[in-house]
JSON list of C-alpha atoms in Angstrom, two decimals:
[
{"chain": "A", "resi": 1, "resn": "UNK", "atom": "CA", "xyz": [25.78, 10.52, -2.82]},
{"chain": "A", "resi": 2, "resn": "UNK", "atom": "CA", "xyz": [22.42, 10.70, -4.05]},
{"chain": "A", "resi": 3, "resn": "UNK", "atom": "CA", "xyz": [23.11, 13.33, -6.61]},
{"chain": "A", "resi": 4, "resn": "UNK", "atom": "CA", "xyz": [25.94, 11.16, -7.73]},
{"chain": "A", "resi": 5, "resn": "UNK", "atom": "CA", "xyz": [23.19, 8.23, -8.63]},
{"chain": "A", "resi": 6, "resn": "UNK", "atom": "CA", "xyz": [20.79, 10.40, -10.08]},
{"chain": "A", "resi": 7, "resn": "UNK", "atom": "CA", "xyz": [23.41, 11.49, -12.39]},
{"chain": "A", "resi": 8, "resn": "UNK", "atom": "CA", "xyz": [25.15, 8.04, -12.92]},
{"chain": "A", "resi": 9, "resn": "UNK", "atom": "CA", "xyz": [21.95, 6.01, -12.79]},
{"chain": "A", "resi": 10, "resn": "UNK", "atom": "CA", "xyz": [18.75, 7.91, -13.26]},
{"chain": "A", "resi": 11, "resn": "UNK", "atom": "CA", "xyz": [16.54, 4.90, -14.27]},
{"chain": "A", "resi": 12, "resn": "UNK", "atom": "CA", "xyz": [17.57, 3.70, -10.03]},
{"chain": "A", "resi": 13, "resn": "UNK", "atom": "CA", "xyz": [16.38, 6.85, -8.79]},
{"chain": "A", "resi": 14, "resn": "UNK", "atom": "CA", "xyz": [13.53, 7.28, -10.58]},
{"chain": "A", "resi": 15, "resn": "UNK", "atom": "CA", "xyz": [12.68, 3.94, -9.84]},
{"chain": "A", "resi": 16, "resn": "UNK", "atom": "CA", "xyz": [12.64, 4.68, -5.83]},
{"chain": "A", "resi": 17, "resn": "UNK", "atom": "CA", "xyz": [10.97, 7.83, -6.38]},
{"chain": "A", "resi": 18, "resn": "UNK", "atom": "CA", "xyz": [7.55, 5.97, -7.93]},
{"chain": "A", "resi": 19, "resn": "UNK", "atom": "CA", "xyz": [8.29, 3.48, -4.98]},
{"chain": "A", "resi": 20, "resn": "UNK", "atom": "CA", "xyz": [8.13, 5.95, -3.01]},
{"chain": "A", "resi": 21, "resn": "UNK", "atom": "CA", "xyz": [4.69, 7.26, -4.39]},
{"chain": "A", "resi": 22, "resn": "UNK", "atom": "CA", "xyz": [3.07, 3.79, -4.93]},
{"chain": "A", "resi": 23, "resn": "UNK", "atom": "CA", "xyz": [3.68, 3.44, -1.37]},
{"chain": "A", "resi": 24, "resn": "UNK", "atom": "CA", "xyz": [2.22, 6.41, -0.25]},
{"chain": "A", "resi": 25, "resn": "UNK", "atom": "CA", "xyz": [-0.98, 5.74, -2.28]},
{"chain": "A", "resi": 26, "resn": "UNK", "atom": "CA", "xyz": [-1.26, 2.71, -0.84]},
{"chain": "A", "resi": 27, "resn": "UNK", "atom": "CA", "xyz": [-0.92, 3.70, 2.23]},
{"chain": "A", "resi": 28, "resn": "UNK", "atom": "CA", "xyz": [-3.76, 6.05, 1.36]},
{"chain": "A", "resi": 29, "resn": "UNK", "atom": "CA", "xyz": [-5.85, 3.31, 0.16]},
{"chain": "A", "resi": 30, "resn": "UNK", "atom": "CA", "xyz": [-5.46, 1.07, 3.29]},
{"chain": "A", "resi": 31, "resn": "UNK", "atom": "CA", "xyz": [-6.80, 4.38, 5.30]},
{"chain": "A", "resi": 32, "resn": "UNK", "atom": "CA", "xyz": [-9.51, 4.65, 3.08]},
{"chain": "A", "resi": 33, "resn": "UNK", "atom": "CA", "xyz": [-10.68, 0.62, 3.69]},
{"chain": "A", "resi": 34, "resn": "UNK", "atom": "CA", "xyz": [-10.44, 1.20, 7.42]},
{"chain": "A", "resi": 35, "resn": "UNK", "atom": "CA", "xyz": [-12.46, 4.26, 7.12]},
{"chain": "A", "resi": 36, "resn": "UNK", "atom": "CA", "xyz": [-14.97, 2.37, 4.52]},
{"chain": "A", "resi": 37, "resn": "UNK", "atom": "CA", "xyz": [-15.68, -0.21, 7.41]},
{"chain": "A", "resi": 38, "resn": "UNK", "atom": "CA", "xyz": [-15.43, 1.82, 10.42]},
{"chain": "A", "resi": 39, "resn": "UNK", "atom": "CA", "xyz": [-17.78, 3.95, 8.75]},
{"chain": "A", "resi": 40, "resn": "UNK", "atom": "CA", "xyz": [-20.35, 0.73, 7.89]},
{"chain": "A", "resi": 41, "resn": "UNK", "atom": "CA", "xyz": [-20.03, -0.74, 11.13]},
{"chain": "A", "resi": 42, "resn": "UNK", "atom": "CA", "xyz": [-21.04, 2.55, 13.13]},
{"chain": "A", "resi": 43, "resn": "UNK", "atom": "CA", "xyz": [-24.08, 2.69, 10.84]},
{"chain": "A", "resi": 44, "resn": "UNK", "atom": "CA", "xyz": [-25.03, -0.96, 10.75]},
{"chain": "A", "resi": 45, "resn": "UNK", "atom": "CA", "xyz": [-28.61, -1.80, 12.78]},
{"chain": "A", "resi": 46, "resn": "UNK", "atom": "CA", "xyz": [-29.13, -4.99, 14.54]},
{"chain": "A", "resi": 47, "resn": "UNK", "atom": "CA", "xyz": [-26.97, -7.95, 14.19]},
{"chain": "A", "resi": 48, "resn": "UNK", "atom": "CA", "xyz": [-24.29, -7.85, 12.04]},
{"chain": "A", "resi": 49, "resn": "UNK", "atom": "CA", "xyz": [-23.25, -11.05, 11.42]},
{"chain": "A", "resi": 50, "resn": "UNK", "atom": "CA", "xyz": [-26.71, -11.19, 9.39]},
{"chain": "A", "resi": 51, "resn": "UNK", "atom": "CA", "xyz": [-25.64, -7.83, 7.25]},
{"chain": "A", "resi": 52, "resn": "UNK", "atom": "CA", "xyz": [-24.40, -9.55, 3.96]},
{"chain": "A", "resi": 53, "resn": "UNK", "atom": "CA", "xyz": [-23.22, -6.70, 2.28]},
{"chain": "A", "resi": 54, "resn": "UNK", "atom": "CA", "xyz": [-20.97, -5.38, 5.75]},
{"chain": "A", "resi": 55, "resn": "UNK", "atom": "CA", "xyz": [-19.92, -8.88, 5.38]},
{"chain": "A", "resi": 56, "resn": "UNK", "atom": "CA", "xyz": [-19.20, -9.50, 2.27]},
{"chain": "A", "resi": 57, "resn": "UNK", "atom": "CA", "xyz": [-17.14, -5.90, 2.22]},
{"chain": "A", "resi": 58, "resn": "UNK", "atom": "CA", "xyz": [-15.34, -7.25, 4.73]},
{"chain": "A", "resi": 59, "resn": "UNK", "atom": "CA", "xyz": [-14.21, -10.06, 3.01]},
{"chain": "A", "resi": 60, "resn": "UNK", "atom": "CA", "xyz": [-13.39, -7.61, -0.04]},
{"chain": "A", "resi": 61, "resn": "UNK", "atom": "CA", "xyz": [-11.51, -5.16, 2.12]},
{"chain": "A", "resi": 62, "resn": "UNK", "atom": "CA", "xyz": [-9.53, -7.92, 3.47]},
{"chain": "A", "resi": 63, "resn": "UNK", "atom": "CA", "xyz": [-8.79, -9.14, 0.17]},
{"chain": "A", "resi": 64, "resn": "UNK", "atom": "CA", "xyz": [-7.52, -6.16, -1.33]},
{"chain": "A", "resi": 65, "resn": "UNK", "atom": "CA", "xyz": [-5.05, -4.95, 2.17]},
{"chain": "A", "resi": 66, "resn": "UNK", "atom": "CA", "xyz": [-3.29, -8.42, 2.23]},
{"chain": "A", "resi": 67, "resn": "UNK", "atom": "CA", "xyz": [-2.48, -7.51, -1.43]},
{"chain": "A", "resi": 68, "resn": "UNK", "atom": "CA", "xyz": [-1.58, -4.07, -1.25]},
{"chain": "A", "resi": 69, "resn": "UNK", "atom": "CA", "xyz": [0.90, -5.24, 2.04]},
{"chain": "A", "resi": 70, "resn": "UNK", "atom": "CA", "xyz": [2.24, -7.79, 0.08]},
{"chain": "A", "resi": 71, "resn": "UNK", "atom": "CA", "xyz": [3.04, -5.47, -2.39]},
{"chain": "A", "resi": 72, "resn": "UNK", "atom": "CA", "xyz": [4.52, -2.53, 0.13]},
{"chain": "A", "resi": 73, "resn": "UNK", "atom": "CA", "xyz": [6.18, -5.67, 1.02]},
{"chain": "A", "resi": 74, "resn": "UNK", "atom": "CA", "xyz": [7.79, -6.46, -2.10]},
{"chain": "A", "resi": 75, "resn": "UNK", "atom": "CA", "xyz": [8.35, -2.42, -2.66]},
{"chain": "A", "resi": 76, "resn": "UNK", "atom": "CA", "xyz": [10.21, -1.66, 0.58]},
{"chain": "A", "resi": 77, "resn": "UNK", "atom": "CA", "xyz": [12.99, -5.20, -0.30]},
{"chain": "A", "resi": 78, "resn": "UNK", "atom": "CA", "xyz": [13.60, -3.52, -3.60]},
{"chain": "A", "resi": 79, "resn": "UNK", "atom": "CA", "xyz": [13.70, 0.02, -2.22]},
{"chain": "A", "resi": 80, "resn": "UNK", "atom": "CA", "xyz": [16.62, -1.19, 0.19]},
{"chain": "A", "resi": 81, "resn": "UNK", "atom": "CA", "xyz": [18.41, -2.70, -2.93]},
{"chain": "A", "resi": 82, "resn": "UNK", "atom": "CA", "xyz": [18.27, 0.58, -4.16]},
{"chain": "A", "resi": 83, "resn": "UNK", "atom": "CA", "xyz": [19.47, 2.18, -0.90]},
{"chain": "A", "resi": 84, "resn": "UNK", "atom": "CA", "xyz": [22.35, -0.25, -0.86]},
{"chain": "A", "resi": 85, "resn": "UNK", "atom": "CA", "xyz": [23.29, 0.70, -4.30]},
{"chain": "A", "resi": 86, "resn": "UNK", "atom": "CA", "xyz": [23.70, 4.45, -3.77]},
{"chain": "A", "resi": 87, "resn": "UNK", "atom": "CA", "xyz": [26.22, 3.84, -0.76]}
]
């Protein structure tokens, strides 16, 4: 059935393939926050509630995963629609 959409509608499939890949490089950059502060907080000295910048890239890092889930989020409802449409 997909080969039938691909040939019918190739603007749908190409659409779910770069869904596919945005979420896949998102995925990647969510690993790459984690390791950012995992890495920070193994090498941060002393107290680190006073460590502004481990703070403030906390903050930051937050920032930026709630955006790229909301937008995995919003990729994985239209992905479905897609889904839907090739059965």
């Amino acid at each position: 059935l997909g080969v039938v959409v691909i040939e019918d509608r190739p603007d749908m499939e190409e659409k779910k393939n770069q869904l596919v890949l945005g979420n896949a490089r998102m995925a990647k950059e969510l690993a790459a926050i984690e390791d950012k502060i995992l890495f920070a907080l193994s090498n941060s000295t002393g107290n680190i509630l006073d460590d502004h910048e481990l703070i403030e890239m906390l903050a930051v890092s937050k920032k930026k995963s709630q955006e790229i889930e909301a937008k995995v989020a919003d990729a994985q409802v239209v992905e479905k629609e897609i889904d839907m449409n090739r059965e």
